[in-house]
CSV table of C-alpha atoms and ligand atoms in Angstrom, one decimal:
chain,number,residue,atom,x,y,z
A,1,UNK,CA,110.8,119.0,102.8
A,2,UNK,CA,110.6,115.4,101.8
A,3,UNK,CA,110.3,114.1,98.6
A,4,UNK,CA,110.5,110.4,97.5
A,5,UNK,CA,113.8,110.5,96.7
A,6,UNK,CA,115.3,111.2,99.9
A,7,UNK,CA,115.5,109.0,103.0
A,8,UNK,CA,113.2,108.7,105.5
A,9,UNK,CA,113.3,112.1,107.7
A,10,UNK,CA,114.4,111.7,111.1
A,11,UNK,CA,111.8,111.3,113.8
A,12,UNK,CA,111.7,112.4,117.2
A,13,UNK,CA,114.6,110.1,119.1
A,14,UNK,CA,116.8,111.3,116.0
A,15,UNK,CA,116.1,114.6,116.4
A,16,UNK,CA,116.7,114.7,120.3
A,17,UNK,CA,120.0,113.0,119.5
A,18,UNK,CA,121.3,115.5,117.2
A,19,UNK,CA,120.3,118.1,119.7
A,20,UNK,CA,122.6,116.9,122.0
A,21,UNK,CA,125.3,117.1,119.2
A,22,UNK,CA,124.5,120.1,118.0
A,23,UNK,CA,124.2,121.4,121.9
A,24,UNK,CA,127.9,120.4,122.3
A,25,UNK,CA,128.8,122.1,119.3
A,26,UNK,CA,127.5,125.4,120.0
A,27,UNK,CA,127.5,127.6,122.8
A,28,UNK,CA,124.0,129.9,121.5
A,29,UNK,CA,122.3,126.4,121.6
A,30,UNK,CA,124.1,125.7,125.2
A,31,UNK,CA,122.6,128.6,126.5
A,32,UNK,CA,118.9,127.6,125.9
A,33,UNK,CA,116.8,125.1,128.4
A,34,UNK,CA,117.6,121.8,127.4
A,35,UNK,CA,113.8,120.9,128.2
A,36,UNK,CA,112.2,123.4,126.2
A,37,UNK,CA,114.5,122.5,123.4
A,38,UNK,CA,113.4,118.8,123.4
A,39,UNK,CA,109.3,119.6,124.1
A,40,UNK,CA,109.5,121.8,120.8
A,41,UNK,CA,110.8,118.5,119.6
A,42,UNK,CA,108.2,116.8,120.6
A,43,UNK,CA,105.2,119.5,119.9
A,44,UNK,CA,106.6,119.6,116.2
A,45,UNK,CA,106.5,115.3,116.2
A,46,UNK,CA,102.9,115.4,118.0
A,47,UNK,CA,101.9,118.5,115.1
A,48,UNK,CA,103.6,116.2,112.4
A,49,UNK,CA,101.2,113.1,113.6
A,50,UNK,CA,98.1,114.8,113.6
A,51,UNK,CA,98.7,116.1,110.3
A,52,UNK,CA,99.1,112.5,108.9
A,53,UNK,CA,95.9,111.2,111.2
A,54,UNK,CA,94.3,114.0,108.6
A,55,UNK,CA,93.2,115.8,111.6
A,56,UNK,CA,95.1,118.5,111.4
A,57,UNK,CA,96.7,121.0,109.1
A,58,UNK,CA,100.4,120.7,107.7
A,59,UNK,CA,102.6,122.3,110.8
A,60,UNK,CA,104.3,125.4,109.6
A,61,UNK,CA,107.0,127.4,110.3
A,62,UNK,CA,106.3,129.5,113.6
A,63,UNK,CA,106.4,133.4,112.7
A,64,UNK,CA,108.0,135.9,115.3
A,65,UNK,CA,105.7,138.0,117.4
A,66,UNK,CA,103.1,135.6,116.2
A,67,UNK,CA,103.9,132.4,118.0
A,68,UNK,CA,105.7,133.1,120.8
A,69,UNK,CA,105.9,130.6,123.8
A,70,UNK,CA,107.5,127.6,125.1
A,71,UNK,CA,106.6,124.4,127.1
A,72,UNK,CA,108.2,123.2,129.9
A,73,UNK,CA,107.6,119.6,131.7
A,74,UNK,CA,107.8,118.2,134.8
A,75,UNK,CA,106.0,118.1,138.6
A,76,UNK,CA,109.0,119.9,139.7
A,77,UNK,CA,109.5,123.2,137.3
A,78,UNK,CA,105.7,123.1,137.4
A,79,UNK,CA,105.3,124.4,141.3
A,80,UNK,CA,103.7,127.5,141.7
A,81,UNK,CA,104.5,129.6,145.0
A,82,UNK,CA,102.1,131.5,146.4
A,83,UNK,CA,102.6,135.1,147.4
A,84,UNK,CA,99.3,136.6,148.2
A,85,UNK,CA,96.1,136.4,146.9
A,86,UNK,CA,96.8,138.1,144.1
A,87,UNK,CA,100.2,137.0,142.8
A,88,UNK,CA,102.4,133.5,142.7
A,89,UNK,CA,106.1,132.8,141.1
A,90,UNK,CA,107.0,130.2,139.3
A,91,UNK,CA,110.9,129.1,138.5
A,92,UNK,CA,111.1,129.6,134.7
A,93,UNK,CA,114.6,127.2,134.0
A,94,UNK,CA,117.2,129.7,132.7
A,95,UNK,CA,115.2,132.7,133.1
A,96,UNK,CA,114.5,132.3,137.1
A,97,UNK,CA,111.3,133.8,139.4
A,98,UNK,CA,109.0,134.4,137.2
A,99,UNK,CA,105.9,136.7,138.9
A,100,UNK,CA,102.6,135.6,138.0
A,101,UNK,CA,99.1,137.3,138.3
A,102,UNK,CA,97.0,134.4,139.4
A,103,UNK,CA,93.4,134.5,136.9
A,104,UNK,CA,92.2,131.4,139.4
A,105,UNK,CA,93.4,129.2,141.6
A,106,UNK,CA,96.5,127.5,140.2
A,107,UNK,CA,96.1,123.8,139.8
A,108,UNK,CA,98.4,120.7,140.2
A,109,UNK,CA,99.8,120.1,136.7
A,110,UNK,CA,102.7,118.5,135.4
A,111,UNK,CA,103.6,120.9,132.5
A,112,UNK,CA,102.8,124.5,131.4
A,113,UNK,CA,103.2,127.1,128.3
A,114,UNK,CA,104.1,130.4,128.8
A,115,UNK,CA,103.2,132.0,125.8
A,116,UNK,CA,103.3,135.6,123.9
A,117,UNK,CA,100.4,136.9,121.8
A,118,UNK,CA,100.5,140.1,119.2
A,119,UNK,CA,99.6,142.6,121.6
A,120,UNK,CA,102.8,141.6,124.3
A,121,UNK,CA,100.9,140.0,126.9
A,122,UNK,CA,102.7,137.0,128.4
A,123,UNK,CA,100.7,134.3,129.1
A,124,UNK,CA,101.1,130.9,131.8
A,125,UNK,CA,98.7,128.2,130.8
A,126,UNK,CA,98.8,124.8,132.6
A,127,UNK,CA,98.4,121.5,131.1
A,128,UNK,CA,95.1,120.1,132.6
A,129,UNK,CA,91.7,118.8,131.8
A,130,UNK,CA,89.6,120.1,134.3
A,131,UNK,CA,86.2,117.8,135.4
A,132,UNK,CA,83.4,118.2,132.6
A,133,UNK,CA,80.3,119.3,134.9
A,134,UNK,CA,77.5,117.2,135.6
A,135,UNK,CA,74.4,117.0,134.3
A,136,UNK,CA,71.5,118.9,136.2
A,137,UNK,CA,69.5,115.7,135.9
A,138,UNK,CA,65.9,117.3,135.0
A,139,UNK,CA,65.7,115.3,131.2
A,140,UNK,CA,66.0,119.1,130.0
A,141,UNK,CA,66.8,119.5,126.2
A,142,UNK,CA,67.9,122.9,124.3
A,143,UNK,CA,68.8,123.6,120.9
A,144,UNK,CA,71.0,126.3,120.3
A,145,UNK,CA,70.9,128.0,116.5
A,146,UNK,CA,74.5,130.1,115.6
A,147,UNK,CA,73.7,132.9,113.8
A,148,UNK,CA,75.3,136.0,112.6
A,149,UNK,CA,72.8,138.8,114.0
A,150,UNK,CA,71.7,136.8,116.9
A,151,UNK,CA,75.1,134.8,118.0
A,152,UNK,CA,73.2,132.4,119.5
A,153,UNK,CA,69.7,132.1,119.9
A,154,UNK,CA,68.0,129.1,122.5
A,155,UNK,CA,65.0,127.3,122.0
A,156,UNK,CA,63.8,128.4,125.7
A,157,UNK,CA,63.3,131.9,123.5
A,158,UNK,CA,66.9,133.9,125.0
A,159,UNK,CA,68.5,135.8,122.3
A,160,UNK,CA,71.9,135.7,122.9
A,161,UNK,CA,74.9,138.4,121.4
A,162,UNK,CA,78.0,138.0,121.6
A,163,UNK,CA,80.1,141.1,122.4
A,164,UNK,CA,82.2,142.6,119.9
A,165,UNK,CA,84.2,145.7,120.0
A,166,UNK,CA,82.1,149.1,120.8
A,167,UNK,CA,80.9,151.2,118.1
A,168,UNK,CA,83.8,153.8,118.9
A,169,UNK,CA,86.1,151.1,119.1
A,170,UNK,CA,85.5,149.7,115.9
A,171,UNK,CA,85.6,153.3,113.9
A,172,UNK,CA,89.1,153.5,115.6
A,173,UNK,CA,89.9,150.1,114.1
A,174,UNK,CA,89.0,151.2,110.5
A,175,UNK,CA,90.9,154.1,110.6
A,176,UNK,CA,94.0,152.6,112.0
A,177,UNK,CA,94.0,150.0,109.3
A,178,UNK,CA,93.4,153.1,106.6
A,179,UNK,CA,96.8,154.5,108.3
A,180,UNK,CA,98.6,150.9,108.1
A,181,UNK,CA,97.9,150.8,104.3
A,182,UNK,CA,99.5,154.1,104.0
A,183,UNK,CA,102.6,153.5,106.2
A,184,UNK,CA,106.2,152.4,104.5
A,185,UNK,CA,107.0,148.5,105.1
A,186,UNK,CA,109.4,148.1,108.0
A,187,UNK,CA,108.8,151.7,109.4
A,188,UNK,CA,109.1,152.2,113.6
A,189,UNK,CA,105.5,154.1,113.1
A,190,UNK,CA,103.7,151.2,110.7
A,191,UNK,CA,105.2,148.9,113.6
A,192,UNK,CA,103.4,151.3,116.5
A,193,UNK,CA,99.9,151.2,114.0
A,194,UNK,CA,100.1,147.3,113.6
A,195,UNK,CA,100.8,146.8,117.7
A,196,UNK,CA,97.5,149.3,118.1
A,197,UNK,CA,95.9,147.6,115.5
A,198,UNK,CA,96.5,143.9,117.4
A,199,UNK,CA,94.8,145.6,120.9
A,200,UNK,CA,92.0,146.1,119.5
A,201,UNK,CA,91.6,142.8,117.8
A,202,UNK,CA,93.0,141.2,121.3
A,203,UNK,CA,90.0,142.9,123.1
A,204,UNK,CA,87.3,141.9,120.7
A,205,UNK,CA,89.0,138.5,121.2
A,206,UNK,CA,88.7,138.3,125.1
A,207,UNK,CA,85.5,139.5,124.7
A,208,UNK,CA,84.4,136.7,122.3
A,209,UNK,CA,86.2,134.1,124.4
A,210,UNK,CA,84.7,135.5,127.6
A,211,UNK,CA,81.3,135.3,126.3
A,212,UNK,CA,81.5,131.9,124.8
A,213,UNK,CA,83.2,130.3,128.6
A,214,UNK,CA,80.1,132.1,130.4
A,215,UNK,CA,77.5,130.7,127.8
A,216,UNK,CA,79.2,127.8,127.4
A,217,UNK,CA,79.1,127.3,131.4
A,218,UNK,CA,75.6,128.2,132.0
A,219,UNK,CA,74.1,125.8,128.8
A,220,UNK,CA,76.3,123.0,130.6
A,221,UNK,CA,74.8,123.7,133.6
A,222,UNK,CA,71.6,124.4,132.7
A,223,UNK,CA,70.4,121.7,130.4
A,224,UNK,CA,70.8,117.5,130.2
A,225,UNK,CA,70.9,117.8,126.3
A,226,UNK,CA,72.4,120.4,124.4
A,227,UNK,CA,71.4,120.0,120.5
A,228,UNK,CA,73.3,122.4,118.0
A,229,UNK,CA,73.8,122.3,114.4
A,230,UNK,CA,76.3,120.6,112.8
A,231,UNK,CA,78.0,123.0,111.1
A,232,UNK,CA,81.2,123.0,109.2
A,233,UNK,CA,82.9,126.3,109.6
A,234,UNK,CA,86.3,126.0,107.5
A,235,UNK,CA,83.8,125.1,105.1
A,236,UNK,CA,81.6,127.5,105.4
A,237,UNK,CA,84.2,130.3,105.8
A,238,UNK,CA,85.9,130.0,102.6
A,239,UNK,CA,86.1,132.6,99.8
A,240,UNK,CA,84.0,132.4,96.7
A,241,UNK,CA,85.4,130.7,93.6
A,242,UNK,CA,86.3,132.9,90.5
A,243,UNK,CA,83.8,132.7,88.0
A,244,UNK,CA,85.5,132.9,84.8
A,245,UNK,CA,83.1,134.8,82.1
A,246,UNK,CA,82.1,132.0,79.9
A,247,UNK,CA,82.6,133.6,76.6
A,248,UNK,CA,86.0,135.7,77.0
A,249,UNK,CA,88.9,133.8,78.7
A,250,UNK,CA,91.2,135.8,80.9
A,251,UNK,CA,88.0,137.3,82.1
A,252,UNK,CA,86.0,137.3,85.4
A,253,UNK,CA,82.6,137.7,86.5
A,254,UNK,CA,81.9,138.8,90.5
A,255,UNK,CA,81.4,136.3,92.9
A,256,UNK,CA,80.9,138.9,95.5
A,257,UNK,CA,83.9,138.2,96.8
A,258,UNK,CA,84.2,141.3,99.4
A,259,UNK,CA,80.3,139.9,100.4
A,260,UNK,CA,81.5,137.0,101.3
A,261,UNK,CA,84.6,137.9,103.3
A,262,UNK,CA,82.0,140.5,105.2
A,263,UNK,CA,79.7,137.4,106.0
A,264,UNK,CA,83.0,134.8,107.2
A,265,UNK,CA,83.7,138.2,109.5
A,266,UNK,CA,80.3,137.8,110.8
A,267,UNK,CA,80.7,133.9,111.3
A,268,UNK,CA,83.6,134.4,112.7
A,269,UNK,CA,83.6,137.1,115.1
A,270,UNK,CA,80.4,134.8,116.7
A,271,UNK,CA,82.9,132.2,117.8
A,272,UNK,CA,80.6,129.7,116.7
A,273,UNK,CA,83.0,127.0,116.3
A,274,UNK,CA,84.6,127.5,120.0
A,275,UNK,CA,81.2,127.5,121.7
A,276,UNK,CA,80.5,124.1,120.5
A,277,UNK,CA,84.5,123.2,121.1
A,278,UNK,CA,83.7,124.6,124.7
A,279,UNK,CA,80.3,123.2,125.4
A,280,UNK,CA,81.7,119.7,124.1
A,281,UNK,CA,84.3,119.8,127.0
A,282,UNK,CA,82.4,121.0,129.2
A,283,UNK,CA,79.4,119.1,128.9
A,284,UNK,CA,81.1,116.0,127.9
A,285,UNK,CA,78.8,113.5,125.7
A,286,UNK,CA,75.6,115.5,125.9
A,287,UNK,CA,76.3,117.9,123.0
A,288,UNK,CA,74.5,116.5,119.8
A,289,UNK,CA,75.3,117.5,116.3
A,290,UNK,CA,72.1,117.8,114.2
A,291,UNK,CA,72.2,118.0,110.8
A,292,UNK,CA,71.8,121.9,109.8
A,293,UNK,CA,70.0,121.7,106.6
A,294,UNK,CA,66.2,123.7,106.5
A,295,UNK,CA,66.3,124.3,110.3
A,296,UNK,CA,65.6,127.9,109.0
A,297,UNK,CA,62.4,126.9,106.9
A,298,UNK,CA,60.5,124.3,108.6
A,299,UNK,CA,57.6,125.3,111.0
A,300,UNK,CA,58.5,124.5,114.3
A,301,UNK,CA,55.0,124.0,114.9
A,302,UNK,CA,53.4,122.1,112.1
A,303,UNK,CA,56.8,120.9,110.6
A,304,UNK,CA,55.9,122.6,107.1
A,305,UNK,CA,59.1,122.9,105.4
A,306,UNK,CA,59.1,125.7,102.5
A,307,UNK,CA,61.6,128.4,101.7
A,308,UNK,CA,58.3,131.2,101.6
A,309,UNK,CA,58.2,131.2,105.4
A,310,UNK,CA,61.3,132.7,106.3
A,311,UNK,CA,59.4,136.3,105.2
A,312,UNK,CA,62.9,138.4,106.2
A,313,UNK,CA,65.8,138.1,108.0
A,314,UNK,CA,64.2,138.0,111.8
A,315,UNK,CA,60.6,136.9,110.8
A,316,UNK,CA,59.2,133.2,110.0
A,317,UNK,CA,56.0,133.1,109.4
A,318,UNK,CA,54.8,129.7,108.2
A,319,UNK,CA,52.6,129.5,104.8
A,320,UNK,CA,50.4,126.5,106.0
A,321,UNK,CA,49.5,127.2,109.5
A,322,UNK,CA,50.5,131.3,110.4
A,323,UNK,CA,52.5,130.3,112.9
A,324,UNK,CA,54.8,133.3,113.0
A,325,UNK,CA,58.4,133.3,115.2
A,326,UNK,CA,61.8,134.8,115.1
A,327,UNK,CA,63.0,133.5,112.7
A,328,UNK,CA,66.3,132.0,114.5
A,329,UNK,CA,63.9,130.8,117.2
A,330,UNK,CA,62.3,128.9,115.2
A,331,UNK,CA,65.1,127.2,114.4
A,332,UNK,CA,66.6,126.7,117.6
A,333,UNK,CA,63.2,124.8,118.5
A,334,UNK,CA,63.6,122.8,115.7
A,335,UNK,CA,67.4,122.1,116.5
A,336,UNK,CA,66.3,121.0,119.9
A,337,UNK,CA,63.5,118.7,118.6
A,338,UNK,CA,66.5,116.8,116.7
A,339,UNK,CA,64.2,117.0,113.0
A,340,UNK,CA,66.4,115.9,110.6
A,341,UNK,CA,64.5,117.5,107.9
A,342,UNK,CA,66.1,116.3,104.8
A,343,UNK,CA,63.7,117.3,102.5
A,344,UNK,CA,61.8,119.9,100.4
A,345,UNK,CA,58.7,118.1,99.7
A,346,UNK,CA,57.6,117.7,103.2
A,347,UNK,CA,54.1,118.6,103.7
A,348,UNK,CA,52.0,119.7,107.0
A,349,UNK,CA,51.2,116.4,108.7
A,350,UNK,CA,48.0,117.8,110.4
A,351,UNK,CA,47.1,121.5,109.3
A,352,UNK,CA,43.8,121.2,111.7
A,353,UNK,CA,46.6,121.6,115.1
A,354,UNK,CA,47.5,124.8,114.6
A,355,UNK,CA,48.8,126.0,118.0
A,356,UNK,CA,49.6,122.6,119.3
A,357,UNK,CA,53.3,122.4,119.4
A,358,UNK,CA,54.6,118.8,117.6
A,359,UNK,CA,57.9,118.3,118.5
A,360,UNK,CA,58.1,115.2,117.9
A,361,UNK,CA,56.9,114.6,114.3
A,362,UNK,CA,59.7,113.3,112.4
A,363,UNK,CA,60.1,112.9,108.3
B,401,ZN,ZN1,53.3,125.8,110.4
């Protein structure tokens, strides 16, 4: 809300202070935690930094039913009692035992978030970085190439997919979203199709984030060196720009704009960007970033770069030496040989070694 003609806006130690004013003054505030009151303080300073550090987006206003939770700090509020192996309370200030249905073992943290996502499933998340896990120690390098058919497909030769919602599952989603277009805004029944409507996407999301934390896991475990494309999704995501028809303004040509929006789907629903967000923490400083560009077109074999060899979607078959691949394995090997390949004009270095795999030639 600033502008330059207004004074500086009050920062966090201002802001706690008029709480406690404005807690005195009115008995709706009162009633809330005074703790969970000051940490969204202090969550909406840390969002405010990270959007001037320009690593973040702008914070904005939290929606209902969207971004439900709360944070609450300290050793003590943070003690979880167990009741058996299955369940554990915790003393929720102002709200009291709080029943809990432990997912692992709960750890020693000095804050936690209980949140609420679309579909009404109440959430307690602790506040720790767990140990990133070692590395196996074996000098053992994979690249991993993100794709939309193959989620993610390994230079060892695994095709990996991850799992979406099932083919019944999906039909059901289509035709609830038909019935949401047709419902009247603010109706009890639009509400009921909307709540059925975030189920579904809830499973296909636990699904996705299962599948990424078991990948993720195993890679980590698995391999020294774990080489993936660097990729930059938000970019990559976007929708199309309008083409405006050069001869009549007012007028636009397609820019297969529903094409594109099917495609971010596809990119999205991989969870490309949280696999390499998970493998980072996971396998702290052995994730590297290579640079994506013709991955897809170079020989993995000869190093031949030309756009003629990728011969479909799933085939490569290269057009100076016959090697023939998948096509995203192919590229994964190339990922985990770390080839910059920068440019078009790269020619076979030895046509004569046609089986001999050479990793290592570089441009
Ligand atoms: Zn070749």
């Amino acid at each position: 809300m600033w502008t330059r003609d207004k004074p500086a806006t009050p920062g966090f130690a201002e802001q706690c202070r008029q709480l406690t004013e404005e807690r005195a003054a009115f008995d709706w505030l009162r009633a809330g935690s005074q703790t969970v009151q000051q940490q969204a303080l202090r969550d909406f300073n840390q969002a405010v930094k990270n959007f001037h550090a320009g690593t973040h987006r702008r914070p904005t206003w939290r929606k209902a039913r969207l971004h439900e939770g709360f944070r609450i700090v300290g050793a003590q509020a943070s003690r979880i009692v167990k009741l058996n192996r299955k369940w554990a309370a915790i003393n929720v200030p102002k709200v009291g035992w709080v029943r809990v249905r432990l997912s692992r073992a709960a750890p020693d943290a000095k804050s936690y978030r209980i949140t609420a996502d679309r579909t009404g499933r109440w959430h307690l998340a602790f506040a720790v970085i767990p140990p990133s896990i070692p590395a196996p120690g074996a000098g053992e390098v994979v690249g991993v190439d993100r794709g939309v058919t193959v989620s993610a497909a390994l230079s060892t030769g695994e095709l990996l997919s991850c799992p979406g919602l099932s083919e019944r599952a999906k039909v059901r989603l289509k035709h609830l979203q038909r019935r949401l277009a047709r419902c009247h805004r603010g109706s009890n029944r639009r509400r009921r199709v909307k709540e059925a409507i975030a189920k579904l996407n809830a499973r296909a999301g636990d699904r996705r984030k299962d599948w990424v934390e078991k990948v993720s896991t195993d890679l980590a475990r698995r391999f020294d060196v774990i080489r993936v494309e660097d990729l930059r999704i938000a970019q990559m995501t976007r929708r199309p720009r309008p083409k405006p028809h050069p001869a009549r303004p007012g007028v636009y040509r397609s820019n297969r704009r529903r094409a594109k929006a099917g495609l971010n789907r596809g990119i999205l629903a991989n969870g490309w960007g949280l696999l390499v967000q998970r493998l980072e923490d996971k396998a702290r400083g052995r994730v590297e970033r290579i640079k994506p560009a013709y991955t897809s077109q170079t020989c993995s074999v000869c190093g031949h770069c030309a756009p003629e060899s990728r011969e479909s979607q799933a085939v490569f078959r290269c057009v100076a030496c016959g090697h023939q691949a998948h096509a995203d394995l192919n590229a994964a090997v190339n990922i985990a040989a770390g080839r910059a390949v920068s440019a078009r004009r790269e020619t076979p270095v030895q046509v004569s070694l046609k089986r001999e795999p050479q990793l290592a030639t570089s441009t």
